[in-house]
PDB file of C-alpha atoms in Angstrom:
ATOM      1  CA  MET T   1     -13.788  26.274  -7.615  1.00  0.00           C
ATOM      2  CA  GLY T   2     -11.981  27.772  -4.705  1.00  0.00           C
ATOM      3  CA  SER T   3     -11.929  28.986  -1.207  1.00  0.00           C
ATOM      4  CA  ALA T   4     -15.204  28.801   0.742  1.00  0.00           C
ATOM      5  CA  GLU T   5     -13.560  30.626   3.710  1.00  0.00           C
ATOM      6  CA  THR T   6     -14.818  34.020   4.715  1.00  0.00           C
ATOM      7  CA  VAL T   7     -12.878  36.681   2.796  1.00  0.00           C
ATOM      8  CA  ALA T   8     -11.209  39.437   4.791  1.00  0.00           C
ATOM      9  CA  ASP T   9      -8.723  40.463   2.038  1.00  0.00           C
ATOM     10  CA  THR T  10     -10.404  43.154  -0.009  1.00  0.00           C
ATOM     11  CA  THR T  11      -7.981  42.604  -2.994  1.00  0.00           C
ATOM     12  CA  LEU T  12      -8.800  38.906  -3.138  1.00  0.00           C
ATOM     13  CA  ARG T  13     -12.566  39.682  -2.779  1.00  0.00           C
ATOM     14  CA  GLU T  14     -12.248  42.206  -5.667  1.00  0.00           C
ATOM     15  CA  LYS T  15     -10.581  39.529  -7.879  1.00  0.00           C
ATOM     16  CA  ALA T  16     -13.454  37.136  -7.075  1.00  0.00           C
ATOM     17  CA  ILE T  17     -15.988  39.732  -8.093  1.00  0.00           C
ATOM     18  CA  ALA T  18     -14.034  40.527 -11.292  1.00  0.00           C
ATOM     19  CA  LEU T  19     -13.948  36.838 -12.078  1.00  0.00           C
ATOM     20  CA  GLY T  20     -17.789  36.571 -11.613  1.00  0.00           C
ATOM     21  CA  ARG T  21     -18.307  39.573 -13.887  1.00  0.00           C
ATOM     22  CA  ALA T  22     -15.921  38.200 -16.510  1.00  0.00           C
ATOM     23  CA  ILE T  23     -17.832  34.911 -16.565  1.00  0.00           C
ATOM     24  CA  ALA T  24     -21.116  36.758 -16.878  1.00  0.00           C
ATOM     25  CA  HIS T  25     -19.930  38.795 -19.825  1.00  0.00           C
ATOM     26  CA  ARG T  26     -18.992  35.660 -21.880  1.00  0.00           C
ATOM     27  CA  ASP T  27     -22.543  34.280 -22.134  1.00  0.00           C
ATOM     28  CA  VAL T  28     -21.780  31.039 -20.359  1.00  0.00           C
ATOM     29  CA  ILE T  29     -23.425  29.265 -17.429  1.00  0.00           C
ATOM     30  CA  LEU T  30     -21.656  29.437 -14.097  1.00  0.00           C
ATOM     31  CA  LEU T  31     -21.641  26.214 -12.053  1.00  0.00           C
ATOM     32  CA  THR T  32     -20.414  26.275  -8.465  1.00  0.00           C
ATOM     33  CA  GLY T  33     -20.675  24.259  -5.243  1.00  0.00           C
ATOM     34  CA  ALA T  34     -23.404  26.644  -4.013  1.00  0.00           C
ATOM     35  CA  THR T  35     -21.094  27.592  -1.209  1.00  0.00           C
ATOM     36  CA  THR T  36     -19.619  30.477   0.817  1.00  0.00           C
ATOM     37  CA  GLY T  37     -16.443  32.578   0.645  1.00  0.00           C
ATOM     38  CA  LEU T  38     -14.827  33.561  -2.593  1.00  0.00           C
ATOM     39  CA  VAL T  39     -17.076  31.163  -4.560  1.00  0.00           C
ATOM     40  CA  TYR T  40     -20.122  32.954  -3.087  1.00  0.00           C
ATOM     41  CA  GLU T  41     -18.627  36.357  -4.161  1.00  0.00           C
ATOM     42  CA  ILE T  42     -18.066  35.073  -7.707  1.00  0.00           C
ATOM     43  CA  GLY T  43     -21.625  33.689  -7.950  1.00  0.00           C
ATOM     44  CA  LYS T  44     -23.224  36.821  -6.526  1.00  0.00           C
ATOM     45  CA  ALA T  45     -21.257  39.080  -8.924  1.00  0.00           C
ATOM     46  CA  ALA T  46     -22.071  36.879 -11.891  1.00  0.00           C
ATOM     47  CA  ILE T  47     -25.803  36.951 -11.139  1.00  0.00           C
ATOM     48  CA  GLU T  48     -25.725  40.744 -10.652  1.00  0.00           C
ATOM     49  CA  ALA T  49     -24.014  40.986 -14.050  1.00  0.00           C
ATOM     50  CA  GLY T  50     -26.797  38.812 -15.679  1.00  0.00           C
ATOM     51  CA  ALA T  51     -25.350  35.321 -15.639  1.00  0.00           C
ATOM     52  CA  LEU T  52     -27.191  32.122 -15.034  1.00  0.00           C
ATOM     53  CA  HIS T  53     -25.609  30.576 -11.950  1.00  0.00           C
ATOM     54  CA  ILE T  54     -26.404  26.924 -11.075  1.00  0.00           C
ATOM     55  CA  GLY T  55     -25.294  25.714  -7.652  1.00  0.00           C
ATOM     56  CA  ILE T  56     -24.547  22.038  -7.131  1.00  0.00           C
ATOM     57  CA  SER T  57     -25.269  21.259  -3.480  1.00  0.00           C
ATOM     58  CA  PRO T  58     -23.923  18.400  -1.370  1.00  0.00           C
ATOM     59  CA  ALA T  59     -27.320  18.291   0.418  1.00  0.00           C
ATOM     60  CA  GLY T  60     -30.437  16.374  -0.410  1.00  0.00           C
ATOM     61  CA  ASP T  61     -32.731  19.414  -0.120  1.00  0.00           C
ATOM     62  CA  GLU T  62     -32.828  23.123   0.770  1.00  0.00           C
ATOM     63  CA  ARG T  63     -33.200  22.556   4.535  1.00  0.00           C
ATOM     64  CA  GLU T  64     -30.169  20.307   4.747  1.00  0.00           C
ATOM     65  CA  HIS T  65     -28.242  22.727   2.519  1.00  0.00           C
ATOM     66  CA  ALA T  66     -28.899  25.646   4.900  1.00  0.00           C
ATOM     67  CA  GLU T  67     -28.979  23.839   8.304  1.00  0.00           C
ATOM     68  CA  ARG T  68     -26.474  20.979   8.087  1.00  0.00           C
ATOM     69  CA  TYR T  69     -23.987  22.434   5.587  1.00  0.00           C
ATOM     70  CA  LYS T  70     -24.579  26.127   6.566  1.00  0.00           C
ATOM     71  CA  LEU T  71     -24.660  27.138   2.860  1.00  0.00           C
ATOM     72  CA  PRO T  72     -26.415  30.136   1.354  1.00  0.00           C
ATOM     73  CA  VAL T  73     -29.242  30.000  -1.149  1.00  0.00           C
ATOM     74  CA  ASP T  74     -29.212  33.637  -2.299  1.00  0.00           C
ATOM     75  CA  ALA T  75     -26.341  33.605  -4.791  1.00  0.00           C
ATOM     76  CA  CYS T  76     -27.673  31.026  -7.252  1.00  0.00           C
ATOM     77  CA  SER T  77     -30.268  31.220  -9.963  1.00  0.00           C
ATOM     78  CA  ALA T  78     -31.141  27.579  -9.126  1.00  0.00           C
ATOM     79  CA  ILE T  79     -29.636  24.847  -6.936  1.00  0.00           C
ATOM     80  CA  ILE T  80     -29.512  21.155  -7.755  1.00  0.00           C
ATOM     81  CA  TYR T  81     -29.555  19.130  -4.497  1.00  0.00           C
ATOM     82  CA  THR T  82     -27.443  15.970  -5.088  1.00  0.00           C
ATOM     83  CA  GLY T  83     -27.578  14.370  -1.587  1.00  0.00           C
ATOM     84  CA  PHE T  84     -24.067  13.048  -2.342  1.00  0.00           C
ATOM     85  CA  GLY T  85     -22.190  14.919   0.384  1.00  0.00           C
ATOM     86  CA  LEU T  86     -19.175  17.220  -0.334  1.00  0.00           C
ATOM     87  CA  LYS T  87     -16.964  14.806  -2.228  1.00  0.00           C
ATOM     88  CA  GLY T  88     -19.823  13.286  -4.203  1.00  0.00           C
ATOM     89  CA  ARG T  89     -21.064  16.808  -5.082  1.00  0.00           C
ATOM     90  CA  ASN T  90     -17.526  17.601  -6.333  1.00  0.00           C
ATOM     91  CA  VAL T  91     -17.616  14.818  -8.887  1.00  0.00           C
ATOM     92  CA  VAL T  92     -21.033  15.892 -10.211  1.00  0.00           C
ATOM     93  CA  LEU T  93     -19.864  19.530 -10.351  1.00  0.00           C
ATOM     94  CA  ILE T  94     -16.599  18.932 -12.174  1.00  0.00           C
ATOM     95  CA  ARG T  95     -18.077  16.458 -14.605  1.00  0.00           C
ATOM     96  CA  SER T  96     -20.764  18.986 -15.475  1.00  0.00           C
ATOM     97  CA  CYS T  97     -18.181  21.739 -16.446  1.00  0.00           C
ATOM     98  CA  ASP T  98     -16.352  22.341 -19.669  1.00  0.00           C
ATOM     99  CA  VAL T  99     -13.942  24.672 -17.979  1.00  0.00           C
ATOM    100  CA  VAL T 100     -12.890  24.448 -14.344  1.00  0.00           C
ATOM    101  CA  LEU T 101     -11.547  27.703 -12.806  1.00  0.00           C
ATOM    102  CA  PHE T 102      -9.704  27.915  -9.472  1.00  0.00           C
ATOM    103  CA  ILE T 103      -9.352  30.873  -7.206  1.00  0.00           C
ATOM    104  CA  ALA T 104      -7.303  30.213  -4.029  1.00  0.00           C
ATOM    105  CA  GLY T 105      -8.664  27.028  -2.424  1.00  0.00           C
ATOM    106  CA  SER T 106      -7.755  24.487   0.163  1.00  0.00           C
ATOM    107  CA  ILE T 107      -8.217  20.744   0.576  1.00  0.00           C
ATOM    108  CA  GLY T 108     -11.763  20.690  -0.943  1.00  0.00           C
ATOM    109  CA  SER T 109     -10.482  22.584  -3.959  1.00  0.00           C
ATOM    110  CA  LEU T 110      -7.555  20.156  -4.176  1.00  0.00           C
ATOM    111  CA  ASN T 111     -10.106  17.323  -4.459  1.00  0.00           C
ATOM    112  CA  GLU T 112     -11.893  19.257  -7.272  1.00  0.00           C
ATOM    113  CA  PHE T 113      -8.506  19.845  -8.925  1.00  0.00           C
ATOM    114  CA  THR T 114      -7.619  16.168  -8.975  1.00  0.00           C
ATOM    115  CA  ILE T 115     -11.057  15.241 -10.407  1.00  0.00           C
ATOM    116  CA  ALA T 116     -10.722  17.890 -13.085  1.00  0.00           C
ATOM    117  CA  CYS T 117      -7.271  16.494 -14.032  1.00  0.00           C
ATOM    118  CA  ASP T 118      -8.644  12.928 -14.204  1.00  0.00           C
ATOM    119  CA  GLU T 119     -11.632  14.138 -16.321  1.00  0.00           C
ATOM    120  CA  GLY T 120      -9.394  15.862 -18.871  1.00  0.00           C
ATOM    121  CA  LYS T 121     -10.941  19.321 -18.296  1.00  0.00           C
ATOM    122  CA  VAL T 122      -9.661  22.704 -19.328  1.00  0.00           C
ATOM    123  CA  ILE T 123      -8.346  24.020 -16.011  1.00  0.00           C
ATOM    124  CA  GLY T 124      -7.701  27.719 -15.376  1.00  0.00           C
ATOM    125  CA  CYS T 125      -5.985  29.024 -12.247  1.00  0.00           C
ATOM    126  CA  LEU T 126      -6.262  32.667 -11.106  1.00  0.00           C
ATOM    127  CA  VAL T 127      -2.675  32.956  -9.881  1.00  0.00           C
ATOM    128  CA  GLY T 128      -1.803  35.334  -7.111  1.00  0.00           C
ATOM    129  CA  THR T 129      -4.844  34.284  -5.089  1.00  0.00           C
ATOM    130  CA  GLY T 130      -3.101  31.534  -2.965  1.00  0.00           C
ATOM    131  CA  GLY T 131      -3.921  27.974  -2.243  1.00  0.00           C
ATOM    132  CA  VAL T 132      -4.629  25.454  -5.061  1.00  0.00           C
ATOM    133  CA  ALA T 133      -4.677  28.172  -7.735  1.00  0.00           C
ATOM    134  CA  ASP T 134      -1.057  29.085  -6.940  1.00  0.00           C
ATOM    135  CA  GLN T 135       0.164  25.536  -6.280  1.00  0.00           C
ATOM    136  CA  ALA T 136      -1.489  23.832  -9.266  1.00  0.00           C
ATOM    137  CA  GLU T 137       1.437  24.274 -11.668  1.00  0.00           C
ATOM    138  CA  GLN T 138       3.839  22.687  -9.216  1.00  0.00           C
ATOM    139  CA  LEU T 139       1.372  19.889  -8.419  1.00  0.00           C
ATOM    140  CA  VAL T 140       1.047  18.998 -12.106  1.00  0.00           C
ATOM    141  CA  LYS T 141       4.867  18.887 -12.415  1.00  0.00           C
ATOM    142  CA  THR T 142       5.365  16.905  -9.264  1.00  0.00           C
ATOM    143  CA  PHE T 143       2.581  14.398  -9.751  1.00  0.00           C
ATOM    144  CA  GLN T 144       2.855  13.762 -13.455  1.00  0.00           C
ATOM    145  CA  LYS T 145       0.084  11.695 -14.978  1.00  0.00           C
ATOM    146  CA  PRO T 146      -0.954  11.377 -18.606  1.00  0.00           C
ATOM    147  CA  THR T 147      -4.127  13.426 -18.986  1.00  0.00           C
ATOM    148  CA  ASN T 148      -6.041  15.344 -21.634  1.00  0.00           C
ATOM    149  CA  SER T 149      -6.360  18.306 -19.289  1.00  0.00           C
ATOM    150  CA  ARG T 150      -5.114  21.700 -20.445  1.00  0.00           C
ATOM    151  CA  PHE T 151      -3.745  23.965 -17.754  1.00  0.00           C
ATOM    152  CA  LEU T 152      -3.786  27.760 -17.961  1.00  0.00           C
ATOM    153  CA  TYR T 153      -2.402  30.210 -15.388  1.00  0.00           C
ATOM    154  CA  GLU T 154      -3.290  33.939 -15.417  1.00  0.00           C
ATOM    155  CA  ALA T 155      -3.397  36.733 -12.805  1.00  0.00           C
ATOM    156  CA  ASP T 156      -6.060  38.683 -14.699  1.00  0.00           C
ATOM    157  CA  PRO T 157      -9.639  37.274 -14.350  1.00  0.00           C
ATOM    158  CA  GLN T 158     -10.783  38.423 -17.842  1.00  0.00           C
ATOM    159  CA  ARG T 159      -7.746  37.002 -19.589  1.00  0.00           C
ATOM    160  CA  LEU T 160      -8.095  33.722 -17.708  1.00  0.00           C
ATOM    161  CA  VAL T 161     -11.725  33.289 -18.787  1.00  0.00           C
ATOM    162  CA  ASP T 162     -10.947  34.223 -22.401  1.00  0.00           C
ATOM    163  CA  ARG T 163      -8.009  31.857 -22.630  1.00  0.00           C
ATOM    164  CA  CYS T 164      -9.903  28.968 -21.100  1.00  0.00           C
ATOM    165  CA  LEU T 165     -12.939  29.548 -23.359  1.00  0.00           C
ATOM    166  CA  SER T 166     -10.658  29.624 -26.404  1.00  0.00           C
ATOM    167  CA  GLU T 167      -9.416  26.155 -25.387  1.00  0.00           C
ATOM    168  CA  VAL T 168     -12.892  24.795 -25.387  1.00  0.00           C
ATOM    169  CA  ARG T 169     -14.054  26.355 -28.653  1.00  0.00           C
TER     170      ARG T 169
END
């Protein structure tokens, strides 16, 4: 989960690509919102490294996905079209994950973060990337709520993936 904004920062883009590759090398399935920005970079890198990448779309079909939401179709192995809109898609996406990773992220990612907290997910934040990923620890402290979620914070993509997966296993 994370920023769908166009990425100009090459360091941030490189971290996204490293995260996609780290996911691919762990023999897991990547689920994303089939979107743009950093999430697109992660998905594209994961596929290129041999991962299965399933996109969960807010649209009801491929045409709506591309035309209404202006989302790409080339970075996913397959796309599931929910027809639930952005917030509805987020619920389906988060509930389908064992581990929820955040890189940067704005309001949409904040929505995904709160759903992941409520669902008791293993939540990993790639710190040093900005947005929700960097603010998550403070959010959890400020808005305390009993939850079964486990929160992990790392600056290194490979260590983040490894630590999160060890929490699931």
